[in-house]
Coordinates of C-alpha atoms in Angstrom, one line a residue:
X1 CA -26.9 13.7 -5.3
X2 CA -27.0 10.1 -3.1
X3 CA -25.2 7.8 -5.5
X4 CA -27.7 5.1 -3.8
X5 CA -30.6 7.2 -5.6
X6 CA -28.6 7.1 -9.0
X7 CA -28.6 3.7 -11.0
X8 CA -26.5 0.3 -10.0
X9 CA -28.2 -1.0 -12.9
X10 CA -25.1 -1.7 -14.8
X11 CA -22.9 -2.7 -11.8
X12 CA -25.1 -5.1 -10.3
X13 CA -25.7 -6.7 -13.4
X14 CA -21.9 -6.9 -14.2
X15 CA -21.8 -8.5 -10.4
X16 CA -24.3 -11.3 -11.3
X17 CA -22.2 -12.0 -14.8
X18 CA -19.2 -12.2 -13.2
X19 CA -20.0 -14.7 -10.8
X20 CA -21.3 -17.0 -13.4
X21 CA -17.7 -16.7 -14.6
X22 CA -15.5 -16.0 -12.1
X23 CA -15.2 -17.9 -8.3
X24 CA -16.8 -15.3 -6.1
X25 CA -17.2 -12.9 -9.0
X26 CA -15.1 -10.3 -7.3
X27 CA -11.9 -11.5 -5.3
X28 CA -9.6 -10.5 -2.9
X29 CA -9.1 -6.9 -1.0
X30 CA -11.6 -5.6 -3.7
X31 CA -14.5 -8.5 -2.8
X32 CA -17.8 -6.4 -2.0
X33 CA -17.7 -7.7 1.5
X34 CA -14.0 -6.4 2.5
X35 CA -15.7 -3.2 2.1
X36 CA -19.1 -1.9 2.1
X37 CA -21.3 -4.4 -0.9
X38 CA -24.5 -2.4 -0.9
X39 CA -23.0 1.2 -0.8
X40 CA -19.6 1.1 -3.1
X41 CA -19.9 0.3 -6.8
X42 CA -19.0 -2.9 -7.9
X43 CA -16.9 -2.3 -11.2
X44 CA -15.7 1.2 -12.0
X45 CA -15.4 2.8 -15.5
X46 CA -13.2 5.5 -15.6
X47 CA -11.3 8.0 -13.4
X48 CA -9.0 11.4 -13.9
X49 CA -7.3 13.5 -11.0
X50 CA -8.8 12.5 -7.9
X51 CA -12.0 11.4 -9.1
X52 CA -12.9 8.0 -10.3
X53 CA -16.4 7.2 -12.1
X54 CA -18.7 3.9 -11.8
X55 CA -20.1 1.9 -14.8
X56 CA -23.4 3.4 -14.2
X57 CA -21.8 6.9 -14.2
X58 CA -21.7 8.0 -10.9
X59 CA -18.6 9.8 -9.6
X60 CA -16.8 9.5 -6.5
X61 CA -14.1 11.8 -4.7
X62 CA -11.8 9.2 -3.7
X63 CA -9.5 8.5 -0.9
X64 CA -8.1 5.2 -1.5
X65 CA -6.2 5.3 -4.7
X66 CA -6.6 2.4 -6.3
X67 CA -5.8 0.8 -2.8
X68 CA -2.6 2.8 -2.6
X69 CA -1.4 2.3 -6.8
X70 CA -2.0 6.0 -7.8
X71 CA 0.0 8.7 -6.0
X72 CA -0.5 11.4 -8.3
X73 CA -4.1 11.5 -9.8
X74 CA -5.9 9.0 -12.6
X75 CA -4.6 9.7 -15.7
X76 CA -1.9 11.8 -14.7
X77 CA -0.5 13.9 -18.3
X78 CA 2.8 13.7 -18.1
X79 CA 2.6 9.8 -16.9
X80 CA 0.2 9.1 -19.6
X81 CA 2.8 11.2 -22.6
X82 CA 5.2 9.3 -21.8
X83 CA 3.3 6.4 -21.5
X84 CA 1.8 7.1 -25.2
X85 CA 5.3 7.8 -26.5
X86 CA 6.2 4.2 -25.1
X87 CA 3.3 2.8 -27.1
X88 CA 4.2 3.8 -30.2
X89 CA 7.5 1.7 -29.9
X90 CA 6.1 -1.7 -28.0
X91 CA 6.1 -3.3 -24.4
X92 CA 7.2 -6.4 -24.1
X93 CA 9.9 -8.1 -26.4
X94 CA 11.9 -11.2 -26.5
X95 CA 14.7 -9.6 -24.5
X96 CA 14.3 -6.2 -21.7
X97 CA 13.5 -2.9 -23.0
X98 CA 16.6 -0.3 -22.7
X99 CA 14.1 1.4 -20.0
X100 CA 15.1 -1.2 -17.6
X101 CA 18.3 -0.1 -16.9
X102 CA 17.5 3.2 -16.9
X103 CA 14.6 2.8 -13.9
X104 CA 17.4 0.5 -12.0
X105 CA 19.9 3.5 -12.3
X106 CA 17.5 6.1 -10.9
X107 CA 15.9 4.1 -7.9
X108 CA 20.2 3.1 -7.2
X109 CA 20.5 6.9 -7.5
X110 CA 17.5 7.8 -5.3
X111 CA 17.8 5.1 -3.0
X112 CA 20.9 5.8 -0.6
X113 CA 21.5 2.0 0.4
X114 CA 20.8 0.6 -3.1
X115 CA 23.5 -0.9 -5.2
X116 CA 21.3 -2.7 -8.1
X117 CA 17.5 -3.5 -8.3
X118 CA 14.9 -6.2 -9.8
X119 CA 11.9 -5.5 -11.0
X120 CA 8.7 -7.3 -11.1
X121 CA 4.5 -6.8 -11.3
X122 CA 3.5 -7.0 -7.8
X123 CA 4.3 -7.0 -3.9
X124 CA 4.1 -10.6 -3.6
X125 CA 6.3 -11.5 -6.2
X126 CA 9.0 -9.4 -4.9
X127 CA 8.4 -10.0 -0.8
X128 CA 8.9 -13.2 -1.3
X129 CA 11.8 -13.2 -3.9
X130 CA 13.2 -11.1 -1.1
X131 CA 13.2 -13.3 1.6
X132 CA 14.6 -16.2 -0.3
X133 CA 17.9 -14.2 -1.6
X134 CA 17.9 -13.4 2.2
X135 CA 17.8 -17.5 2.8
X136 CA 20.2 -18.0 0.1
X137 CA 22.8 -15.3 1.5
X138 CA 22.6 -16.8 5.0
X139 CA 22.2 -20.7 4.6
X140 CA 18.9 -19.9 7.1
X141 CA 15.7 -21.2 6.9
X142 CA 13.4 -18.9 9.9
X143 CA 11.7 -15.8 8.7
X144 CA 10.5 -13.3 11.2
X145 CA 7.5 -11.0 10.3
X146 CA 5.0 -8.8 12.7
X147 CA 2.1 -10.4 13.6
X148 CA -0.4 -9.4 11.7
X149 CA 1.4 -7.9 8.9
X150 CA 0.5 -8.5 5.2
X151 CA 3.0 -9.0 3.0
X152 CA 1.4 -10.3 -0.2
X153 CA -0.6 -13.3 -1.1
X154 CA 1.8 -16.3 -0.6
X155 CA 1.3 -19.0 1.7
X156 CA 4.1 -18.0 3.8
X157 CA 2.2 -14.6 4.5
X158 CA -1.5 -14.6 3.1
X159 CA -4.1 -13.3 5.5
X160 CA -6.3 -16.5 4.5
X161 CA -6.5 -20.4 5.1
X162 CA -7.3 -22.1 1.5
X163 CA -5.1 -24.4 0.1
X164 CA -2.4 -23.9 3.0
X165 CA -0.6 -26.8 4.1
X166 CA 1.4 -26.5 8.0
X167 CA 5.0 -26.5 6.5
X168 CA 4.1 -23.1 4.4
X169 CA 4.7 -21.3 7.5
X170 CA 7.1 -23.9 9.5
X171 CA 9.6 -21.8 9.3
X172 CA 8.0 -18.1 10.1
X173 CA 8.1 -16.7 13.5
X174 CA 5.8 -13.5 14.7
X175 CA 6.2 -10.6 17.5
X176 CA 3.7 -8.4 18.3
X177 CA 4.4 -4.7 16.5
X178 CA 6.8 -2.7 18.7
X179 CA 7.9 -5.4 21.0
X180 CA 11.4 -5.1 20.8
X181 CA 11.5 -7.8 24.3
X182 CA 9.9 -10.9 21.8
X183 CA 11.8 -9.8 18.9
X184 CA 14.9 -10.2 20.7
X185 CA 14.1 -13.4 21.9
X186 CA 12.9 -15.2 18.7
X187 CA 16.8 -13.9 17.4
X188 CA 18.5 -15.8 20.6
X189 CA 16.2 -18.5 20.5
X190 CA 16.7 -19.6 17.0
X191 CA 20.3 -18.2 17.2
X192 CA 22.1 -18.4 13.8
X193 CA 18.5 -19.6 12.2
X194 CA 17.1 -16.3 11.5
X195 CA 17.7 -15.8 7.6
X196 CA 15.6 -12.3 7.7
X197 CA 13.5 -9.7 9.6
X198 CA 10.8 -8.0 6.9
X199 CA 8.8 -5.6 8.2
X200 CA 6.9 -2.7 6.9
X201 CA 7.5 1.1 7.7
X202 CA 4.9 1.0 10.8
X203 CA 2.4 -1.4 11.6
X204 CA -0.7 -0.7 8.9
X205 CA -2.8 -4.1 9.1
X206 CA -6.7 -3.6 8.1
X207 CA -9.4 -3.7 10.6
X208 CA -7.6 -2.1 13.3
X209 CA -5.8 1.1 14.0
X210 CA -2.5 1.9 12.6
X211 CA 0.6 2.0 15.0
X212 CA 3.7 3.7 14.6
X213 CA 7.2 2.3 15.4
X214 CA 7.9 3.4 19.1
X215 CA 10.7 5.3 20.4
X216 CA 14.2 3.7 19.2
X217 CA 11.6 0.4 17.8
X218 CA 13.8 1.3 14.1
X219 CA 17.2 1.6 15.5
X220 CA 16.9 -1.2 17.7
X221 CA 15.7 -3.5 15.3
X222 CA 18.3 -2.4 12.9
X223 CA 21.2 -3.2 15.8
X224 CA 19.5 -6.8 16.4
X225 CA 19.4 -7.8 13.0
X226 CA 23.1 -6.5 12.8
X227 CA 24.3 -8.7 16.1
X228 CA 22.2 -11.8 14.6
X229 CA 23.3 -11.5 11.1
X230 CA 19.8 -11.0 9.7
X231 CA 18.8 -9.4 6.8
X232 CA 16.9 -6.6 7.2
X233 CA 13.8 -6.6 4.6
X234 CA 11.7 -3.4 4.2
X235 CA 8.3 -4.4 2.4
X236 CA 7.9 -0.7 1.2
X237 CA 4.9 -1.5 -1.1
X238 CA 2.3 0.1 0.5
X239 CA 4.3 3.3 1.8
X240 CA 6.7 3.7 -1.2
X241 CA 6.7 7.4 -1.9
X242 CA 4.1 8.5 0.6
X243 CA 6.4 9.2 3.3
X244 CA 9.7 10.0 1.8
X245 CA 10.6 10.7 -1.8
X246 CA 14.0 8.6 -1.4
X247 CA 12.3 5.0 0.3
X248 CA 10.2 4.9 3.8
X249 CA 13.8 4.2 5.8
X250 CA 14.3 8.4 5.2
X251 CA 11.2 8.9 7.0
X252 CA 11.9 7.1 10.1
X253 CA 15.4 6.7 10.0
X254 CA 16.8 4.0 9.6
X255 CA 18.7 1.6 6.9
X256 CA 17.3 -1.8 6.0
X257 CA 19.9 -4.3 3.4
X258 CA 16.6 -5.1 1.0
X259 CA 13.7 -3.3 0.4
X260 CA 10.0 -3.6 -2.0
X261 CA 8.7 -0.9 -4.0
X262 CA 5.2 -1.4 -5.7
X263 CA 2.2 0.5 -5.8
X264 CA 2.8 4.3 -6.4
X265 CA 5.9 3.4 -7.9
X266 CA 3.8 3.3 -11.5
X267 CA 1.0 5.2 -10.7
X268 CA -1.7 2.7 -11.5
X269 CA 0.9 0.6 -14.1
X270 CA 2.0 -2.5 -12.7
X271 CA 4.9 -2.5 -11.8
X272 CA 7.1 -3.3 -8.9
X273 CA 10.9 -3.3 -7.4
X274 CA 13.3 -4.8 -5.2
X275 CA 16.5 -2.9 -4.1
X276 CA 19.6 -4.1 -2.2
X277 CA 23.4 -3.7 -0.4
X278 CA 26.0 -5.0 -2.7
X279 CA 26.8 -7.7 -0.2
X280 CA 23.1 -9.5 -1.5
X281 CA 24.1 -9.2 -5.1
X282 CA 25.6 -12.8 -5.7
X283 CA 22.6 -14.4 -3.8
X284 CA 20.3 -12.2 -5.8
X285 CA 21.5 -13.5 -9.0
X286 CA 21.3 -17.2 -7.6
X287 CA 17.8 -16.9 -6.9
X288 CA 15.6 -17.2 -10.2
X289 CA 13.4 -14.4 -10.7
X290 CA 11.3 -13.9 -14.1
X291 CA 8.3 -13.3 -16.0
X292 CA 7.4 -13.2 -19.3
X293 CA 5.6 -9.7 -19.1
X294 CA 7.4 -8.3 -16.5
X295 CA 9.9 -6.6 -19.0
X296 CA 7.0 -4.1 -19.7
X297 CA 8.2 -0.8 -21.0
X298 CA 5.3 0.8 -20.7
X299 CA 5.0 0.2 -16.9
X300 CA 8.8 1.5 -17.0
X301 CA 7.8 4.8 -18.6
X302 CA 5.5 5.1 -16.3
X303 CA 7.4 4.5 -13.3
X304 CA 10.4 6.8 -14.2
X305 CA 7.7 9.6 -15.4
X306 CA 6.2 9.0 -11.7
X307 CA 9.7 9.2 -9.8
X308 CA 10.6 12.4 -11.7
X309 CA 7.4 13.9 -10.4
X310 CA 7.8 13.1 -6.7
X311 CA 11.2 14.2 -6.7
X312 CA 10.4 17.4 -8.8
X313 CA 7.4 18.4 -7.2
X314 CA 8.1 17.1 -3.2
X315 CA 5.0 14.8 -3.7
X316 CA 5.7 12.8 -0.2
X317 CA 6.0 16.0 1.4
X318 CA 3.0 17.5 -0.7
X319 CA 0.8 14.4 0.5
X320 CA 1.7 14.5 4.2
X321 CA 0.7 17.9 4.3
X322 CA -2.8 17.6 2.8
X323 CA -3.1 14.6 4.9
X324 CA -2.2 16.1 8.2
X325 CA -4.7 19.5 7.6
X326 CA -7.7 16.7 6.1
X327 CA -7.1 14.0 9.3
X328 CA -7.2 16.7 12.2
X329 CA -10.4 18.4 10.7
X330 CA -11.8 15.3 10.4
X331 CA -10.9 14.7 14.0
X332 CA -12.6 18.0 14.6
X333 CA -15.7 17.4 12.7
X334 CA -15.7 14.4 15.0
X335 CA -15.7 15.9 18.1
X336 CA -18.4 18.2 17.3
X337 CA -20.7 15.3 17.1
X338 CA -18.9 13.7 20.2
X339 CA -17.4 11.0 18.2
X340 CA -14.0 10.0 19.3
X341 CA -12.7 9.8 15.7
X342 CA -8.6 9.1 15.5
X343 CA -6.6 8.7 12.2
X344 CA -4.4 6.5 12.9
X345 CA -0.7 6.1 11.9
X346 CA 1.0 8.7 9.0
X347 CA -1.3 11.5 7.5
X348 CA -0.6 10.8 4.0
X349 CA -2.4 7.1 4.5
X350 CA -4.6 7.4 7.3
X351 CA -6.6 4.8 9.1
X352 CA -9.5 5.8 10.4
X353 CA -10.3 4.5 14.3
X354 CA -13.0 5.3 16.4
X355 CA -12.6 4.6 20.1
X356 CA -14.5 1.5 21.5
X357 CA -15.6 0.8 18.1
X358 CA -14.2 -3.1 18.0
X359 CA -16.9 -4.3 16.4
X360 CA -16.5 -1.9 13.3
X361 CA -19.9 -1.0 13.4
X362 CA -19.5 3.0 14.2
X363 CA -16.7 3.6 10.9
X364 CA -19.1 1.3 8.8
X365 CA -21.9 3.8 9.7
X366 CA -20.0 6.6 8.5
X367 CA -18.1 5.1 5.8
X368 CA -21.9 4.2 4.5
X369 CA -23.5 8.0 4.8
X370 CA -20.3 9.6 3.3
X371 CA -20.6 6.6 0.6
X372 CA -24.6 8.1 0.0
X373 CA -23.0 11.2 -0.3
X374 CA -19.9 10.2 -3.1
X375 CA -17.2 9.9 -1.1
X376 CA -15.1 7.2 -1.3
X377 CA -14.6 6.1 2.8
X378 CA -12.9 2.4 3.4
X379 CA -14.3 1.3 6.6
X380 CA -11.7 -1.6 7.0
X381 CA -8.1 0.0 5.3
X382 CA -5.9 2.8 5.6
X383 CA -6.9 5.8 3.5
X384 CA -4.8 7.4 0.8
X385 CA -4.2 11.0 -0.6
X386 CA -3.9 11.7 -3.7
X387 CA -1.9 14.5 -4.7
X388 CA -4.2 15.3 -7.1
X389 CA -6.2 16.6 -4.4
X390 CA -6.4 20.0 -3.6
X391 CA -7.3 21.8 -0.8
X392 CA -10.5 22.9 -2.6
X393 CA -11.4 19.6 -2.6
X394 CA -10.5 18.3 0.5
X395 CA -12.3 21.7 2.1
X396 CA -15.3 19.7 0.0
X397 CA -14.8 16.4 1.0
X398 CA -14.8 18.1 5.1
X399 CA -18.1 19.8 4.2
X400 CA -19.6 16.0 2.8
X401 CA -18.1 14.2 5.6
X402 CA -19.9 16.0 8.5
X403 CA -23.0 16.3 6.7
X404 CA -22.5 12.2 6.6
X405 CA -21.4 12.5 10.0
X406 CA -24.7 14.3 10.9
X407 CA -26.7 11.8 9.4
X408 CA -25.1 9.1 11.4
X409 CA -25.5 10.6 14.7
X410 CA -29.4 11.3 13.9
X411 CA -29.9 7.8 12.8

């Protein structure tokens, strides 16, 4: 059934209140214009496996995951036992829960570069905590980031304009993805400046296609940041556990000296992480990191609950694998309609590109039919898959897809 037949009664009225309330009643990557405002729900209700429900009760097979947070299915059991065995003891107290240095010891064991780890609520908070231990280890003030690259919602990175002053990014330098040529020339023309490089697994910026490192891009970058005595940041938010079940760097190989866990880490709890070399610690204890609910042990449950499963189970490998079989029958379905259809950088987040489509307006047009038909298409962002996803279902979501793909080409 079209979810555009079923009610928004409850959604659009929710949408009106919280405007009255809130500045632009929805914010941020989820605002109804980042995505599709007339197709996708506006507030969401509940959600279990792979399938998440609307608060006027129409259910969606979904391939974005909470924008990446939930790895392996809404309300996963064992995350949500242990999780409920957490709650009957507390979550945040005057001083760390035990479970904090438990989580630290498993990512150090996990994580072959790790020596010790933070731990925060979000990306941001950690990206940027990242680069100034790096600024504090060196005596350096210049940052270099891809252009292009999101990193969090800080001045020194945010994708928007409001409230930024010039000196926010005075000090941040940008090379085109893959360009090894400017890299190395922002590192000899600001020799002994340079306090960091961060830079995430491949390029995965919205509205546009996904591009994987080159050929040597990893090593290379790794030697340059060697010769200029730069740290090497990882912002592994987005890709954490996705790609490797040991940190991103396994995946393409390569070693980075800090790196940024968030997202799947908790499966949906907030939670997030930042690991380092030994050689950082002293800076990483100079640099003043806190929060007062960041201590949470229910967010620790769930991450160490969500770890053992991706290392029990193979989830990154489990996840590329549904990927790759869903992305190249998409491609197929595709072609049958004469669509040039590519997804776009690593199959366990996909980003869906269709060729000569600048303007967006082709993937809109799909993501809107396969929306009528309750599937849950981003136009403008990577994918995700769930691991909660079976083939079943993604067999299902194929069948829905180019029967949305149909529609499109007819229109």
């Amino acid at each position: 059934t079209s979810p555009r037949k079923m009610k928004r009664i409850k959604s659009d009225l929710l949408f009106q209140n919280a405007n009255r309330v809130i500045p632009t009643g929805i914010y941020g990557h989820m605002a109804p214009g980042a995505g599709l405002p007339l197709d996708f729900p506006h507030f969401c209700s509940s959600g279990k496996g792979a399938r998440f429900t609307d608060v006027d009760g129409n259910e969606w097979m979904d391939f974005m995951c909470g924008f990446g947070a939930v790895l392996h299915g809404y309300r996963h059991e064992a995350i949500e036992q242990a999780v409920q065995k957490q709650r009957e003891l507390g979550s945040v107290f005057n001083q760390p829960h035990f479970l904090m240095v438990e989580l630290a010891e498993k990512l150090v064991e996990l994580i072959d570069f790790a020596d010790w780890a933070v731990f925060a609520k979000n990306g941001s908070d950690l990206t940027t905590w990242a680069i100034r231990v790096a600024r504090e280890k060196t005596g350096r003030e210049y940052i270099i980031k891809s252009k292009g690259a999101y990193h969090g919602v800080d001045a020194w990175c945010d994708p928007g304009m409001g409230g930024r002053i010039s000196s926010d990014r005075e000090f941040v330098l940008e090379f085109e993805w893959n360009n090894l040529h400017q890299l190395e020339s922002l590192l000899v023309n600001h020799s002994n400046q340079v306090a960091a490089v961060i830079l995430t697994p491949y390029h995965h910026a919205s509205f546009g296609p996904s591009e994987l490192p080159s050929v040597g891009f990893w090593k290379n970058v790794e030697m340059l940041c060697k010769q200029h005595d730069a740290a090497l940041v990882l912002d592994d938010v987005r890709c954490g556990w996705r790609l490797d079940d040991s940190g991103s760097h396994n995946y393409f190989g390569f070693c980075p000296d800090l790196a940024i866990y968030s997202k799947a880490l908790g499966n949906g709890y907030a939670i997030s992480a930042c690991v380092g070399k030994d050689k950082f610690r002293t800076s990483a204890a100079d640099v003043f990191l806190t929060g007062s609910c960041w201590n949470d042990a229910y967010a620790f449950s769930a991450a160490l609950a969500s770890l053992q499963i991706s290392r029990e189970n193979l989830v990154a490998k489990s996840v590329l694998e549904k990927g790759k079989y869903f992305c190249s029958k998409l491609e197929e379905v595709g072609q049958e309609y004469g669509i040039k259809l590519k997804m776009t950088g690593v199959p366990s987040m996909p980003y869906p590109w269709i060729e000569g489509d600048e303007d967006l307006y082709q993937i809109q047009g799909l993501c809107k039919f396969a929306a009528a038909e309750g599937l849950y298409f981003h136009p403008h962002h990577n994918w995700f898959i769930s691991n909660a996803l079976s083939y079943e279902d993604l067999d299902q979501a194929l069948f829905i897809a180019k029967k949305a793909l149909g529609k499109f080409v007819e229109q």
